[in-house]
Coordinates of C-alpha atoms in Angstrom, one line a residue:
X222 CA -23.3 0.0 -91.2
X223 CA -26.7 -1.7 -92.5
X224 CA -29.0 1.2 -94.7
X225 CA -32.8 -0.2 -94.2
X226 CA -35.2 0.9 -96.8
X227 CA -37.1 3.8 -95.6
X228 CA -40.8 3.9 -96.4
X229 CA -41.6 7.7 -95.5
X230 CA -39.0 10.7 -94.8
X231 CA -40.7 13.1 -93.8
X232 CA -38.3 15.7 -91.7
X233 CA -37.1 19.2 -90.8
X234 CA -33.8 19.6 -90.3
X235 CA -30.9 22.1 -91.0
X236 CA -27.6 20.7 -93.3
X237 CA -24.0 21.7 -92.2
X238 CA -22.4 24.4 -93.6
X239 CA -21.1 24.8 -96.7
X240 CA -17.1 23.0 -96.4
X241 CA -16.1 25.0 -99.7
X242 CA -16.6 28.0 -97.9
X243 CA -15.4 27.5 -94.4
X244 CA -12.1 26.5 -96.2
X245 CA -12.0 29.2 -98.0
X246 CA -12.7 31.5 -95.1
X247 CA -10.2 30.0 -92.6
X248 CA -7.1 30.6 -95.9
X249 CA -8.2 34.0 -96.8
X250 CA -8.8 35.2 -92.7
X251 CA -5.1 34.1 -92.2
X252 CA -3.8 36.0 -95.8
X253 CA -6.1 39.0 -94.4
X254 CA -4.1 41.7 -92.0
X255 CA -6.7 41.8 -88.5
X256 CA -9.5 39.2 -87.0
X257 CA -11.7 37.1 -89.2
X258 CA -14.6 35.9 -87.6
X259 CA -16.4 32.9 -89.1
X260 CA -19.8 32.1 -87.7
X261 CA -21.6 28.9 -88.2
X262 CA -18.0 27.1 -89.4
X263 CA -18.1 23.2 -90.4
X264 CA -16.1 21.7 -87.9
X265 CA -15.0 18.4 -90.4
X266 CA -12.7 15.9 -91.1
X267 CA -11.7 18.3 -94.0
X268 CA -12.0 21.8 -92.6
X269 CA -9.8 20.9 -89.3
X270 CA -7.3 20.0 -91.7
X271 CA -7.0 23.9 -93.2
X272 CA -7.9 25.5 -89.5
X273 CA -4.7 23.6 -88.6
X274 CA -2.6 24.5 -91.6
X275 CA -3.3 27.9 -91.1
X276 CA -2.3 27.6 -87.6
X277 CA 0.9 26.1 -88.4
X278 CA 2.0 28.7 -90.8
X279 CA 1.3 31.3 -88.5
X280 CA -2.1 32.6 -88.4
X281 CA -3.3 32.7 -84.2
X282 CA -6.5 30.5 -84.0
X283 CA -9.2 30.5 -81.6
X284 CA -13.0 29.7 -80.9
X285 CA -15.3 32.3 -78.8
X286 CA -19.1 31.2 -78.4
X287 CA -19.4 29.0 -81.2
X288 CA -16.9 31.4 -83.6
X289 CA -13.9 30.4 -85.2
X290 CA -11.3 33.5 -84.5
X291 CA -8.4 33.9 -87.0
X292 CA -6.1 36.4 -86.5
X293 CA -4.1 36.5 -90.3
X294 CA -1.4 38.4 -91.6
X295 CA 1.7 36.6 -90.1
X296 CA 3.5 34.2 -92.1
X297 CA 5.6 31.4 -91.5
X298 CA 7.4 28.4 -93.2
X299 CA 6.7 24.8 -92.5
X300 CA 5.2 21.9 -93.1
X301 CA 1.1 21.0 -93.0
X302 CA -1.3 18.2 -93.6
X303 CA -4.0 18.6 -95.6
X304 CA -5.1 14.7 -95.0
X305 CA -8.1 14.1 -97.5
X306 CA -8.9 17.6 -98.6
X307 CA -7.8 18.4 -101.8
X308 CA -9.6 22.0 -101.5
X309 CA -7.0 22.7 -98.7
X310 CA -3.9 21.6 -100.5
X311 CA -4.8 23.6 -103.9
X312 CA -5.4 26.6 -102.2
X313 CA -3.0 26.9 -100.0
X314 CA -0.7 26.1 -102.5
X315 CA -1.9 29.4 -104.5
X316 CA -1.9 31.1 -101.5
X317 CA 1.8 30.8 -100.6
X318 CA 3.1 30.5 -103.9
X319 CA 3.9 34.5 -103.6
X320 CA 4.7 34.6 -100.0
X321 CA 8.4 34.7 -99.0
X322 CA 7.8 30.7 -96.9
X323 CA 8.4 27.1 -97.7
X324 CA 5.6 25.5 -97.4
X325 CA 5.5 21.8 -97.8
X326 CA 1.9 20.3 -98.0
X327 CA 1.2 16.5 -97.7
X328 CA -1.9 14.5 -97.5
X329 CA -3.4 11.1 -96.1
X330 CA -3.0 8.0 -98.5
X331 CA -6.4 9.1 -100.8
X332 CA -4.7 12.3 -101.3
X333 CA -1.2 11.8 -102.0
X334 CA -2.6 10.0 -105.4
X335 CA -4.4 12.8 -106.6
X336 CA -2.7 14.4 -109.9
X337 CA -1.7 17.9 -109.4
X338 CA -0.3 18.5 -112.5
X339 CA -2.9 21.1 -113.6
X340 CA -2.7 23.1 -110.3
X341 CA 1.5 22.8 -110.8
X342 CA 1.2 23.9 -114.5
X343 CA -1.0 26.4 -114.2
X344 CA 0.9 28.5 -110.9
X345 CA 4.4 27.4 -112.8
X346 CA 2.9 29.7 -115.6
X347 CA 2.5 32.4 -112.9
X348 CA 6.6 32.4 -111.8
X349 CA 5.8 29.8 -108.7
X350 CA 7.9 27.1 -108.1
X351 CA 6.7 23.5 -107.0
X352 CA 8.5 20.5 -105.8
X353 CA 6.4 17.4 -106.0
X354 CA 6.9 12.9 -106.6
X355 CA 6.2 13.5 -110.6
X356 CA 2.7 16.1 -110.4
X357 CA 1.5 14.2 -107.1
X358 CA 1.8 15.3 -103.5
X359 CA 3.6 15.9 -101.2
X360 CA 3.9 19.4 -102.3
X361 CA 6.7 21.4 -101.6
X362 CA 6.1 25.5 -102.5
X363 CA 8.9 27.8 -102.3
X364 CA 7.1 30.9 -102.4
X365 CA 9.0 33.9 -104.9
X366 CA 7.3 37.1 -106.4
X367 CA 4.8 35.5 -109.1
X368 CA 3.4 37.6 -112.6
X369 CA -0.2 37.6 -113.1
X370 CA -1.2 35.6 -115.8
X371 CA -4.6 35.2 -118.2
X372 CA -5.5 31.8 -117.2
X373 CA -7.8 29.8 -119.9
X374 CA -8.6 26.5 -118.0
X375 CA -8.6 23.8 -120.5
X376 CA -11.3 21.8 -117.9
X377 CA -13.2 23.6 -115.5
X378 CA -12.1 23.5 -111.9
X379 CA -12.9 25.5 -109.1
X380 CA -10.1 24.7 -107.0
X381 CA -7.2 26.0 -109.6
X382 CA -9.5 29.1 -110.2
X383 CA -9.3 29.7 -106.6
X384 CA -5.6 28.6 -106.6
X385 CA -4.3 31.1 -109.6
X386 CA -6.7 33.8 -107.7
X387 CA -5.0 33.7 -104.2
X388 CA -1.8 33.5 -106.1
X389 CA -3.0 35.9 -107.7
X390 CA -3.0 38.3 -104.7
X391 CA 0.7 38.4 -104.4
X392 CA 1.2 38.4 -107.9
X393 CA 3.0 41.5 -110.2
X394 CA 0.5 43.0 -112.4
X395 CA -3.3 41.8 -113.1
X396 CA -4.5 38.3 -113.4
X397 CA -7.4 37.1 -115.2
X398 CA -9.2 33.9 -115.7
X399 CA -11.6 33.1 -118.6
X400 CA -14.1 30.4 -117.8
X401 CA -15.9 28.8 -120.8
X402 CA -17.7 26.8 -118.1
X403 CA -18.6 28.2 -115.5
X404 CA -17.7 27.1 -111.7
X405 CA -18.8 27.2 -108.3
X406 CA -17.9 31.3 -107.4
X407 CA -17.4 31.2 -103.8
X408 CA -13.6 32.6 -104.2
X409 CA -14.5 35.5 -106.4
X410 CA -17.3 36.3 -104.2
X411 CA -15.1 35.7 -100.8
X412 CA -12.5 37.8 -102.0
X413 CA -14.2 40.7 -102.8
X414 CA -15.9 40.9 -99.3
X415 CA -12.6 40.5 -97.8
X416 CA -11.3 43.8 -99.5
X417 CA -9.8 42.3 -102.4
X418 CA -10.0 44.5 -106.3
X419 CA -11.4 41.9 -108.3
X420 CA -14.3 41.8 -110.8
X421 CA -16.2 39.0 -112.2
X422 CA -18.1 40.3 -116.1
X423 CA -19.1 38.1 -118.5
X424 CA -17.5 35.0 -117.3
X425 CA -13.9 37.1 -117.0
X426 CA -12.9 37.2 -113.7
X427 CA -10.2 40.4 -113.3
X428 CA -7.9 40.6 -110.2
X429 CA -5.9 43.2 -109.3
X430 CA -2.8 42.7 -106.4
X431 CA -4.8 43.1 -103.4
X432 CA -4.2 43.3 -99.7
X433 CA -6.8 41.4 -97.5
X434 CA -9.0 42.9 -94.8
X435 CA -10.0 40.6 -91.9
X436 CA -14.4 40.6 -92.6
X437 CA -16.8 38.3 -90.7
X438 CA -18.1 35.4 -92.8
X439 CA -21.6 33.8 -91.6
X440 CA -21.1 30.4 -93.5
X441 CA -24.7 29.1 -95.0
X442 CA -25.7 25.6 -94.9
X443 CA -24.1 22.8 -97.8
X444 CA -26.1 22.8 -100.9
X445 CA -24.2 19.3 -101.6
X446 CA -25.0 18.0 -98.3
X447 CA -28.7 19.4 -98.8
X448 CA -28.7 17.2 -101.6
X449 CA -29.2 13.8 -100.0
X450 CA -31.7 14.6 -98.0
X451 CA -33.5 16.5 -100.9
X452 CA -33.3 12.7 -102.6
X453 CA -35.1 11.2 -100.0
X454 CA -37.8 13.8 -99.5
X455 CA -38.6 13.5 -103.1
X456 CA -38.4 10.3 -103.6
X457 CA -40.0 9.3 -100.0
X458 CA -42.1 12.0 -98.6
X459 CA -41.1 15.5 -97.5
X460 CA -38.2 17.5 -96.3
X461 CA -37.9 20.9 -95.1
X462 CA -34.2 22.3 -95.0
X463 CA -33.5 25.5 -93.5
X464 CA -30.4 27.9 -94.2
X465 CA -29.1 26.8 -97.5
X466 CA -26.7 28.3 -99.5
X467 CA -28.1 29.2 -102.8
X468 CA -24.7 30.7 -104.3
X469 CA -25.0 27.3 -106.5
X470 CA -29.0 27.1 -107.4
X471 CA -28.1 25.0 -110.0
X472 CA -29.1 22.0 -107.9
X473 CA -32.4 22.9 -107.3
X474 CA -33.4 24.5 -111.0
X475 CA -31.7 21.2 -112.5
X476 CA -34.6 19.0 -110.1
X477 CA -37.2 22.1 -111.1
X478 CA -36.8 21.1 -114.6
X479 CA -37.2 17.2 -114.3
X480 CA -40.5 17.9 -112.4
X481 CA -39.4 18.4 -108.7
X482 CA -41.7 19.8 -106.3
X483 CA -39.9 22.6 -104.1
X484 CA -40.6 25.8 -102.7
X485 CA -38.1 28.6 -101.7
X486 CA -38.2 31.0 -99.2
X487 CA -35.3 33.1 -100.1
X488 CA -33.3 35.3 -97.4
X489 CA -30.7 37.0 -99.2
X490 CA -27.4 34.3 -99.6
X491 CA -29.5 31.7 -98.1
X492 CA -33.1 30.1 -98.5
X493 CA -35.3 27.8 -96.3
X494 CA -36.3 25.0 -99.0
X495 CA -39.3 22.8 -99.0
X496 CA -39.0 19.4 -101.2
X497 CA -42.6 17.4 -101.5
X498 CA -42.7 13.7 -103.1
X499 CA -42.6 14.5 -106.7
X500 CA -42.7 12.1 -110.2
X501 CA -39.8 12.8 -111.8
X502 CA -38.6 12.5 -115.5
X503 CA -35.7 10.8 -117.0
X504 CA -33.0 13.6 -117.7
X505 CA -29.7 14.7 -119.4
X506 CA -26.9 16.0 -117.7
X507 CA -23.6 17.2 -119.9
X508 CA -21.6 20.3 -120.6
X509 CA -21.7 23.2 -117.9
X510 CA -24.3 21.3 -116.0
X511 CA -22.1 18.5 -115.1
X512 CA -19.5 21.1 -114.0
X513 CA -21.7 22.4 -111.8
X514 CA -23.6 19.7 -110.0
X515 CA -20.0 17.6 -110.2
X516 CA -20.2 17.0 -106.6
X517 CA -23.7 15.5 -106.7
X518 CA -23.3 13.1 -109.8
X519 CA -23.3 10.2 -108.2
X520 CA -26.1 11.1 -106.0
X521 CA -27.4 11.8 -109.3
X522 CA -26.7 8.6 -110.8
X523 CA -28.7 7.1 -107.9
X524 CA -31.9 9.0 -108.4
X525 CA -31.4 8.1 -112.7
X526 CA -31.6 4.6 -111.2
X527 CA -35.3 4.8 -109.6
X528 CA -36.8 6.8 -112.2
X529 CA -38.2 4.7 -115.2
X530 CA -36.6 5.5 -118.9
X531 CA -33.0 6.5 -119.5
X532 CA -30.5 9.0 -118.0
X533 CA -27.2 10.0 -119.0
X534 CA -24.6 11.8 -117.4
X535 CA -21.5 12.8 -119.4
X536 CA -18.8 15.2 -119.9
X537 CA -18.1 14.4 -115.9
X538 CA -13.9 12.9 -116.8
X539 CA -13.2 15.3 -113.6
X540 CA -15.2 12.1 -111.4
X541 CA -12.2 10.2 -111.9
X542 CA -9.7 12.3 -110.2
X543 CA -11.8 12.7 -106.7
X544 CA -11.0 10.7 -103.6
X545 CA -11.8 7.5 -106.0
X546 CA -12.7 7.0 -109.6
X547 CA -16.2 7.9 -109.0
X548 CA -17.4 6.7 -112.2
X549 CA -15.9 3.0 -111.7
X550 CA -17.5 2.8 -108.1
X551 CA -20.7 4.7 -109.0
X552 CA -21.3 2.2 -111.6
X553 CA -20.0 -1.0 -109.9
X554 CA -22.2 -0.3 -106.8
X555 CA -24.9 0.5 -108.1
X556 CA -24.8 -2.6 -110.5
X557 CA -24.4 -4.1 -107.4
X558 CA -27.9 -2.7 -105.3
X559 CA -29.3 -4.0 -109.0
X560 CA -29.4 -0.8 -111.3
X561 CA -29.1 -0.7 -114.5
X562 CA -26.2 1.1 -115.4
X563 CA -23.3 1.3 -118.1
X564 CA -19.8 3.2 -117.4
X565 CA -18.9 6.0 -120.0
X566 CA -15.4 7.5 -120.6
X567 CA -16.8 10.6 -118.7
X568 CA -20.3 9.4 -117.1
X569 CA -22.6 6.9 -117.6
X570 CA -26.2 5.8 -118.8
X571 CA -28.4 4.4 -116.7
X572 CA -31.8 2.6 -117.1
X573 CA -33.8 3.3 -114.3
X574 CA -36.7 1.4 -112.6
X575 CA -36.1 0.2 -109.0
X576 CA -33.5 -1.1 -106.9
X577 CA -33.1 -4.5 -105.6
X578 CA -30.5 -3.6 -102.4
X579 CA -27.0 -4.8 -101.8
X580 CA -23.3 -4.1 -99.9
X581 CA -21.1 -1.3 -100.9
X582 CA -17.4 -0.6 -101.2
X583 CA -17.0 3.3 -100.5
X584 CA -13.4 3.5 -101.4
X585 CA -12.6 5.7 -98.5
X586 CA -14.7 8.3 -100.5
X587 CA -17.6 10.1 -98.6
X588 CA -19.6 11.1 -101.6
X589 CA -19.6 7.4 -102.7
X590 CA -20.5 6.1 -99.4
X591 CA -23.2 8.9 -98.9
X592 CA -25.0 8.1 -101.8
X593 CA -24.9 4.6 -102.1
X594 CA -26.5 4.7 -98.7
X595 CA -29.0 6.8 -99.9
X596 CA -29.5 4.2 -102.7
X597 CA -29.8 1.4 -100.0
X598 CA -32.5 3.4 -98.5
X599 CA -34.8 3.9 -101.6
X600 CA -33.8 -0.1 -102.4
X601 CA -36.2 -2.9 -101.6
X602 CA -33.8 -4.6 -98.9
X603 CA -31.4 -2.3 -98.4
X604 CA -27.6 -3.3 -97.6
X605 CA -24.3 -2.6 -95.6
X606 CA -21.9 0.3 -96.2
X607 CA -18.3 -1.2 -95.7
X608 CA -16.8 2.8 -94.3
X609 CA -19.0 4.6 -92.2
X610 CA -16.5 7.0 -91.0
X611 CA -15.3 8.6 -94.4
X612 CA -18.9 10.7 -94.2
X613 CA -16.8 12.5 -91.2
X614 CA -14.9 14.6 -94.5
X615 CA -18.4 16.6 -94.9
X616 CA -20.8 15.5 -93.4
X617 CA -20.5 14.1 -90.1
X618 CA -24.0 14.2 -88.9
X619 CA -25.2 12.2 -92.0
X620 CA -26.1 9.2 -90.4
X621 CA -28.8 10.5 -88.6
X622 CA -30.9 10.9 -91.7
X623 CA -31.6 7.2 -91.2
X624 CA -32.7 7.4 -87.5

């Protein structure tokens, strides 16, 4: 696909919901005894991949006026496919580890070389036992009756967190996790409106066993698809985004604080969010930051490059276990469109000024491929993305940004 530089962006529009908690929704409505309903679900490359697990392992599925229906509480072994979404292989993972199935979880070609050694380690410390080609998937969990543990993540990760809590559930005696850098919360927070005795104080999350009730989630719109959009509105004009999530604000204080110009209308979980063409200053990114905003780095990486002075990114090692090495492509691509940038052992520094244009190699990965177009767009010439169809993982409307 060719990415023309856009002049002016000036649109209204409404991002798709959040994938990190549709997922999470559609595992916890099939642990929960009665009917979930989840309004406003992302239908996705990534979230059909759980809906269908969950279906397979013996939760009844259904849709009703736009709703996705799951009626939880019934169990059964098998095998699932998770294709490219790691989310749905690490939680469900935690999730049967305690049930009385096999479950054996594969994934496409981009997944099956992700290392899952820390998810393996850190349920192995919990009782669960988990077959696997030396740390990678295929997965194969036989589920037994787990211990809670006190879980100290050595690196953050949302995805174990959420793994060791739905194991958690199962699990004999209390389990607590200790973050020393903070991550996204939308497990905690799920599993507490879906019944479950847990408590989240000074950065110690506390879980109790817990039976699930079947709730009603109303998914918000993607902050991290809300963030390409909010590039080009800054960088291009205006944008006005209506229903976003604002569980993770870190997004929008982070631009706040390099001189962004937005405005919030806040409606309880969710805000409408107005993002005018703004200077911008070079900035730093490291530490709990960089956990936080991991998803949008590279996106990051691409603003750094159009903003003069120098940015670095760092403490970000977690890029290179993603769908790609997302430092090595963010780097070699945007060298590429003309940027200024050097790799880092955990980010990178980048010069910034202005982009000349050029191809791209997504590497299958939809982050990568989203914001290198995005780069193409702010370039002088623009270029061609080689994988249009990877943005199908999150995003599937994405392309009609450039329209």
């Amino acid at each position: 696909m060719r990415i023309k530089p856009i002049k002016e962006f000036n649109r209204a529009l409404t991002p798709p919901p959040d994938k990190s908690i549709t997922i999470r929704a559609v595992i916890m409505g099939w642990l929960s005894c009665g009917t979930t309903v989840i309004k406003n679900p992302l239908l996705s490359g990534d979230t059909i991949a759980a809906i269908d697990a969950v279906g397979a392992l013996g939760a009844e599925v259904s849709f009703e006026k736009g709703n996705l229906i799951i009626k939880g509480g019934n169990f059964c072994s098998g095998t699932v496919d998770a294709r490219n979404s790691a989310t749905t292989m690490r939680l469900l993972a935690g999730a049967a580890a305690g049930l009385d199935i096999d479950v054996t979880i594969k994934g496409d070609a981009s997944l099956s070389k992700r290392n899952m050694r820390s998810l393996i380690s850190a349920l192995s410390d919990m009782g669960a036992e988990i077959d696997s080609k030396n740390g990678f998937p295929p997965l194969t969990v036989h589920g037994r009756k787990l211990n809670g543990i006190d879980f100290d993540p050595s690196s953050p990760s949302a995805q174990i967190k959420s793994a060791v809590l739905l194991a958690g559930l199962s699990a004999e005696g209390q389990t607590t996790v200790k973050e020393q850098i903070k991550t996204r919360p939308h497990t905690e927070d799920m599993l507490k409106s879906f019944g479950a005795d847990i408590t989240n104080e000074n950065g110690i999350i506390t879980l109790k066993p817990s039976k699930l009730t079947a709730t009603e989630v109303n998914v918000p719109g993607d902050m991290s698809s809300a963030a390409y959009p909010i590039v080009l509105g800054l960088s291009r004009g205006f944008c006005y985004l209506k229903n976003v999530g604002i569980a993770r604000h870190e997004l929008i204080d982070f631009l706040l604080s390099i001189g962004a110009d937005i405005e919030e209308e806040v409606l309880g979980d969710r805000a409408n969010i107005l993002v005018k063409k703004s200077s911008l200053k070079p900035f730093t990114v490291s530490g709990a930051l960089s956990a936080a905003l991991i998803d949008e780095l590279p996106l990051l990486a691409v603003l750094a490059s159009t903003i003069n002075g120098e940015s670095i990114i760092t403490d970000a090692a977690a890029l290179k276990n993603k769908e790609c090495d997302r430092i090595k492509y963010t780097v070699s691509n945007l060298r590429n469109l003309g940027a200024e940038i050097v790799e880092l052992s955990d980010g990178f520094k980048i010069k910034g000024g202005s982009l000349k244009g050029g191809n791209v190699v997504a590497q299958g990965d939809h982050r990568i491929a989203m914001s290198m177009a995005i780069a193409n767009a702010l370039s002088e010439r623009g270029g061609m993305i080689d994988d249009d169809k990877c943005v199908e993982i999150s995003y599937p409307s994405f392309w009609e940004l450039f329209l």
